[in-house]
mmCIF file of C-alpha atoms in Angstrom:
data_model
loop_
_atom_site.group_PDB
_atom_site.id
_atom_site.type_symbol
_atom_site.label_atom_id
_atom_site.label_comp_id
_atom_site.label_asym_id
_atom_site.label_seq_id
_atom_site.Cartn_x
_atom_site.Cartn_y
_atom_site.Cartn_z
ATOM 1 C CA MET A 1 64.893 52.630 40.099
ATOM 2 C CA LYS A 2 61.507 51.284 40.764
ATOM 3 C CA PRO A 3 60.045 51.306 44.234
ATOM 4 C CA TYR A 4 60.047 48.060 46.180
ATOM 5 C CA GLY A 5 56.895 45.950 45.487
ATOM 6 C CA MET A 6 55.928 47.679 42.211
ATOM 7 C CA PRO A 7 55.555 45.332 39.227
ATOM 8 C CA GLY A 8 57.944 45.783 36.312
ATOM 9 C CA ARG A 9 55.137 45.664 33.756
ATOM 10 C CA PRO A 10 52.019 47.779 33.590
ATOM 11 C CA PRO A 11 48.891 46.278 35.176
ATOM 12 C CA GLY A 12 46.879 44.172 32.738
ATOM 13 C CA PHE A 13 49.900 43.138 30.669
ATOM 14 C CA HIS A 14 49.503 39.453 31.592
ATOM 15 C CA LEU A 15 45.820 39.570 30.725
ATOM 16 C CA PHE A 16 46.607 41.165 27.348
ATOM 17 C CA ALA A 17 49.296 38.547 26.614
ATOM 18 C CA LEU A 18 46.904 35.720 27.514
ATOM 19 C CA ALA A 19 44.170 37.191 25.254
ATOM 20 C CA ALA A 20 46.651 37.545 22.365
ATOM 21 C CA LEU A 21 47.788 33.937 22.769
ATOM 22 C CA ALA A 22 44.175 32.727 22.851
ATOM 23 C CA ALA A 23 43.440 34.702 19.669
ATOM 24 C CA LEU A 24 46.289 32.916 17.903
ATOM 25 C CA PHE A 25 44.745 29.550 18.731
ATOM 26 C CA VAL A 26 41.326 30.680 17.527
ATOM 27 C CA MET A 27 42.517 32.000 14.152
ATOM 28 C CA PRO A 28 41.485 29.692 11.314
ATOM 29 C CA CYS A 29 44.233 28.204 9.244
ATOM 30 C CA ALA A 30 44.425 25.722 6.391
ATOM 31 C CA VAL A 31 45.395 22.184 7.260
ATOM 32 C CA PRO A 32 46.393 19.924 4.366
ATOM 33 C CA GLY A 33 44.582 16.596 4.296
ATOM 34 C CA ALA A 34 41.773 17.653 6.610
ATOM 35 C CA THR A 35 39.079 17.046 3.999
ATOM 36 C CA PRO A 36 38.032 13.401 3.637
ATOM 37 C CA PRO A 37 37.712 11.969 0.123
ATOM 38 C CA LEU A 38 34.359 12.177 -1.638
ATOM 39 C CA LEU A 39 31.961 9.367 -0.816
ATOM 40 C CA PRO A 40 30.784 7.144 -3.650
ATOM 41 C CA ASP A 41 27.177 7.465 -4.844
ATOM 42 C CA LEU A 42 24.804 4.758 -3.672
ATOM 43 C CA SER A 43 21.281 4.530 -5.061
ATOM 44 C CA VAL A 44 18.611 2.003 -4.127
ATOM 45 C CA SER A 45 15.335 0.896 -5.646
ATOM 46 C CA VAL A 46 12.751 -1.595 -4.421
ATOM 47 C CA SER A 47 10.212 -3.712 -6.277
ATOM 48 C CA ASN A 48 7.269 -2.198 -4.437
ATOM 49 C CA GLU A 49 7.126 0.382 -1.653
ATOM 50 C CA THR A 50 3.955 -1.197 -0.239
ATOM 51 C CA LEU A 51 4.135 -4.913 0.596
ATOM 52 C CA SER A 52 1.112 -7.071 1.282
ATOM 53 C CA GLY A 53 0.626 -10.758 1.946
ATOM 54 C CA GLY A 54 3.267 -13.094 0.592
ATOM 55 C CA GLU A 55 4.969 -10.483 -1.569
ATOM 56 C CA ASP A 56 8.747 -10.331 -1.034
ATOM 57 C CA LEU A 57 10.827 -7.170 -1.258
ATOM 58 C CA ALA A 58 13.295 -7.168 -4.167
ATOM 59 C CA VAL A 59 16.125 -4.692 -3.515
ATOM 60 C CA SER A 60 18.480 -3.299 -6.164
ATOM 61 C CA ALA A 61 21.402 -1.015 -5.345
ATOM 62 C CA VAL A 62 23.936 0.671 -7.607
ATOM 63 C CA TRP A 63 27.306 1.807 -6.230
ATOM 64 C CA THR A 64 29.174 4.368 -8.346
ATOM 65 C CA ARG A 65 32.410 6.179 -7.658
ATOM 66 C CA ASP A 66 33.495 9.223 -9.585
ATOM 67 C CA ALA A 67 36.778 10.656 -8.250
ATOM 68 C CA SER A 68 36.398 8.649 -5.037
ATOM 69 C CA PHE A 69 39.309 6.792 -3.488
ATOM 70 C CA TYR A 70 37.214 4.012 -1.926
ATOM 71 C CA ARG A 71 37.506 0.507 -3.299
ATOM 72 C CA PRO A 72 34.320 -1.228 -4.468
ATOM 73 C CA PRO A 73 32.579 -3.403 -1.876
ATOM 74 C CA GLU A 74 31.710 -7.040 -2.535
ATOM 75 C CA SER A 75 28.397 -6.679 -0.690
ATOM 76 C CA VAL A 76 26.291 -3.979 0.944
ATOM 77 C CA ASP A 77 24.436 -4.053 4.257
ATOM 78 C CA ALA A 78 20.660 -3.666 4.324
ATOM 79 C CA ARG A 79 19.114 -2.538 7.602
ATOM 80 C CA ILE A 80 15.423 -2.123 8.204
ATOM 81 C CA TYR A 81 14.261 0.283 10.914
ATOM 82 C CA SER A 82 10.807 0.921 12.320
ATOM 83 C CA THR A 83 9.874 4.553 11.687
ATOM 84 C CA ALA A 84 7.556 4.606 14.723
ATOM 85 C CA SER A 85 10.162 3.582 17.309
ATOM 86 C CA GLY A 86 13.427 4.016 15.392
ATOM 87 C CA SER A 87 14.524 0.537 16.437
ATOM 88 C CA LEU A 88 16.351 -1.915 14.209
ATOM 89 C CA VAL A 89 13.967 -4.540 12.842
ATOM 90 C CA ALA A 90 16.300 -6.638 10.708
ATOM 91 C CA GLY A 91 19.716 -6.663 9.097
ATOM 92 C CA TYR A 92 20.758 -8.388 5.887
ATOM 93 C CA THR A 93 23.730 -8.586 3.535
ATOM 94 C CA ILE A 94 23.109 -8.102 -0.179
ATOM 95 C CA SER A 95 25.721 -9.585 -2.497
ATOM 96 C CA GLU A 96 26.992 -8.228 -5.785
ATOM 97 C CA ASP A 97 24.973 -9.112 -8.868
ATOM 98 C CA GLU A 98 27.450 -10.985 -11.079
ATOM 99 C CA ARG A 99 25.132 -10.874 -14.109
ATOM 100 C CA ALA A 100 24.987 -7.066 -14.221
ATOM 101 C CA ALA A 101 27.794 -5.363 -16.084
ATOM 102 C CA SER A 102 30.141 -3.891 -13.494
ATOM 103 C CA GLY A 103 33.253 -1.915 -14.210
ATOM 104 C CA ASP A 104 35.886 -0.612 -11.871
ATOM 105 C CA SER A 105 33.731 2.374 -10.961
ATOM 106 C CA THR A 106 30.231 0.783 -10.865
ATOM 107 C CA ARG A 107 28.834 -2.164 -8.930
ATOM 108 C CA HIS A 108 25.294 -3.607 -8.960
ATOM 109 C CA PHE A 109 23.752 -5.407 -5.989
ATOM 110 C CA ARG A 110 20.512 -7.414 -5.939
ATOM 111 C CA GLY A 111 18.748 -9.301 -3.201
ATOM 112 C CA VAL A 112 15.353 -10.388 -1.910
ATOM 113 C CA ILE A 113 14.056 -9.809 1.609
ATOM 114 C CA ALA A 114 11.231 -12.105 2.660
ATOM 115 C CA SER A 115 8.196 -10.133 3.792
ATOM 116 C CA SER A 116 7.321 -13.028 6.125
ATOM 117 C CA GLU A 117 10.185 -11.838 8.388
ATOM 118 C CA LEU A 118 8.963 -8.205 8.622
ATOM 119 C CA LEU A 119 6.546 -6.583 11.018
ATOM 120 C CA ALA A 120 3.609 -4.519 9.821
ATOM 121 C CA GLY A 121 3.849 -0.744 9.569
ATOM 122 C CA ARG A 122 6.026 1.969 8.080
ATOM 123 C CA LEU A 123 9.668 0.894 7.809
ATOM 124 C CA LEU A 124 12.848 2.513 6.535
ATOM 125 C CA LEU A 125 15.234 0.473 4.392
ATOM 126 C CA VAL A 126 18.822 1.731 4.665
ATOM 127 C CA ILE A 127 21.498 0.369 2.315
ATOM 128 C CA ILE A 128 25.049 0.985 3.625
ATOM 129 C CA ASP A 129 28.395 0.605 1.873
ATOM 130 C CA PRO A 130 30.569 -1.087 4.545
ATOM 131 C CA VAL A 131 33.795 0.290 3.041
ATOM 132 C CA SER A 132 33.032 4.009 2.790
ATOM 133 C CA GLY A 133 29.923 4.387 4.938
ATOM 134 C CA ALA A 134 27.835 5.861 2.106
ATOM 135 C CA ASP A 135 24.139 5.106 2.466
ATOM 136 C CA ALA A 136 20.816 5.322 0.646
ATOM 137 C CA ARG A 137 17.327 5.185 2.170
ATOM 138 C CA VAL A 138 13.888 4.132 0.960
ATOM 139 C CA PRO A 139 10.661 4.126 3.010
ATOM 140 C CA ILE A 140 8.521 0.998 2.711
ATOM 141 C CA ASN A 141 5.109 0.088 4.051
ATOM 142 C CA VAL A 142 4.200 -3.452 5.128
ATOM 143 C CA THR A 143 0.438 -3.907 5.408
ATOM 144 C CA GLU A 144 0.407 -7.310 7.151
ATOM 145 C CA PRO A 145 2.868 -8.702 9.682
ATOM 146 C CA GLY A 146 4.831 -11.687 8.452
ATOM 147 C CA PRO A 147 3.950 -15.047 10.026
ATOM 148 C CA ASP A 148 7.637 -15.834 10.651
ATOM 149 C CA TYR A 149 8.455 -12.454 12.249
ATOM 150 C CA PRO A 150 7.980 -13.489 15.929
ATOM 151 C CA GLY A 151 10.173 -16.588 15.512
ATOM 152 C CA VAL A 152 12.863 -14.695 13.605
ATOM 153 C CA GLN A 153 12.838 -11.920 16.211
ATOM 154 C CA VAL A 154 13.203 -14.431 19.072
ATOM 155 C CA GLN A 155 16.141 -16.038 17.236
ATOM 156 C CA ARG A 156 17.817 -12.617 16.810
ATOM 157 C CA TYR A 157 17.373 -11.821 20.512
ATOM 158 C CA ALA A 158 18.717 -15.267 21.472
ATOM 159 C CA ASN A 159 21.803 -14.692 19.317
ATOM 160 C CA THR A 160 22.378 -11.303 20.934
ATOM 161 C CA VAL A 161 22.009 -12.710 24.464
ATOM 162 C CA PHE A 162 24.333 -15.595 23.616
ATOM 163 C CA LEU A 163 27.041 -13.235 22.348
ATOM 164 C CA ALA A 164 26.709 -10.993 25.423
ATOM 165 C CA VAL A 165 26.958 -13.946 27.829
ATOM 166 C CA ALA A 166 29.918 -15.361 25.886
ATOM 167 C CA ALA A 167 31.715 -12.002 26.087
ATOM 168 C CA VAL A 168 31.145 -11.750 29.852
ATOM 169 C CA LEU A 169 32.353 -15.319 30.376
ATOM 170 C CA LEU A 170 35.422 -14.638 28.262
ATOM 171 C CA VAL A 171 36.311 -11.622 30.411
ATOM 172 C CA VAL A 172 35.733 -13.545 33.676
ATOM 173 C CA LEU A 173 37.763 -16.553 32.525
ATOM 174 C CA GLY A 174 40.560 -14.289 31.252
ATOM 175 C CA ALA A 175 40.701 -12.477 34.592
ATOM 176 C CA GLY A 176 40.737 -15.817 36.451
ATOM 177 C CA LEU A 177 43.570 -17.089 34.283
ATOM 178 C CA GLY A 178 45.489 -13.883 34.863
ATOM 179 C CA LEU A 179 45.083 -14.213 38.642
ATOM 180 C CA MET A 180 46.199 -17.855 38.537
ATOM 181 C CA LEU A 181 49.295 -17.007 36.523
ATOM 182 C CA ARG A 182 50.111 -14.126 38.828
ATOM 183 C CA ARG A 183 49.932 -16.296 41.971
ATOM 184 C CA SER A 184 52.103 -19.099 40.589
#
């Protein structure tokens, strides 16, 4: 018989059991399907890495999949970032080049970005596959700011403000409609 008030297990047993349980959760183990499929290869080339004056930027991208499960995109996204601030300067969509020979595993994309819409300085062109998320990057240098850049930038900001105001109004009107339906 054990004396009254003495624990039935040796001291520290609960701590040992808790440590053993924690060790089981920490042990690595294989999980099937945890590895995502391979991303397709995306390569990009530009007509000239240094733009001056009225010279436009011709962009060519090649999408290739080799044992990838992603379906080919119909277009790729082109985003231009300022390397000084890291901010987004412009966004474009580049369509598939129908004239280039494309099979089931290769797609060619071609497009032209007007230099008149770009600001001066060092920029980073990022081409993104919207289906898989694969990307390719090319630095470019614009020596002169485009004459249309301020107007294009104002239009982009106006579109963003319009969408934000429309979203807020949609939420307010939806809440008002909900309150009216609840009271009736």
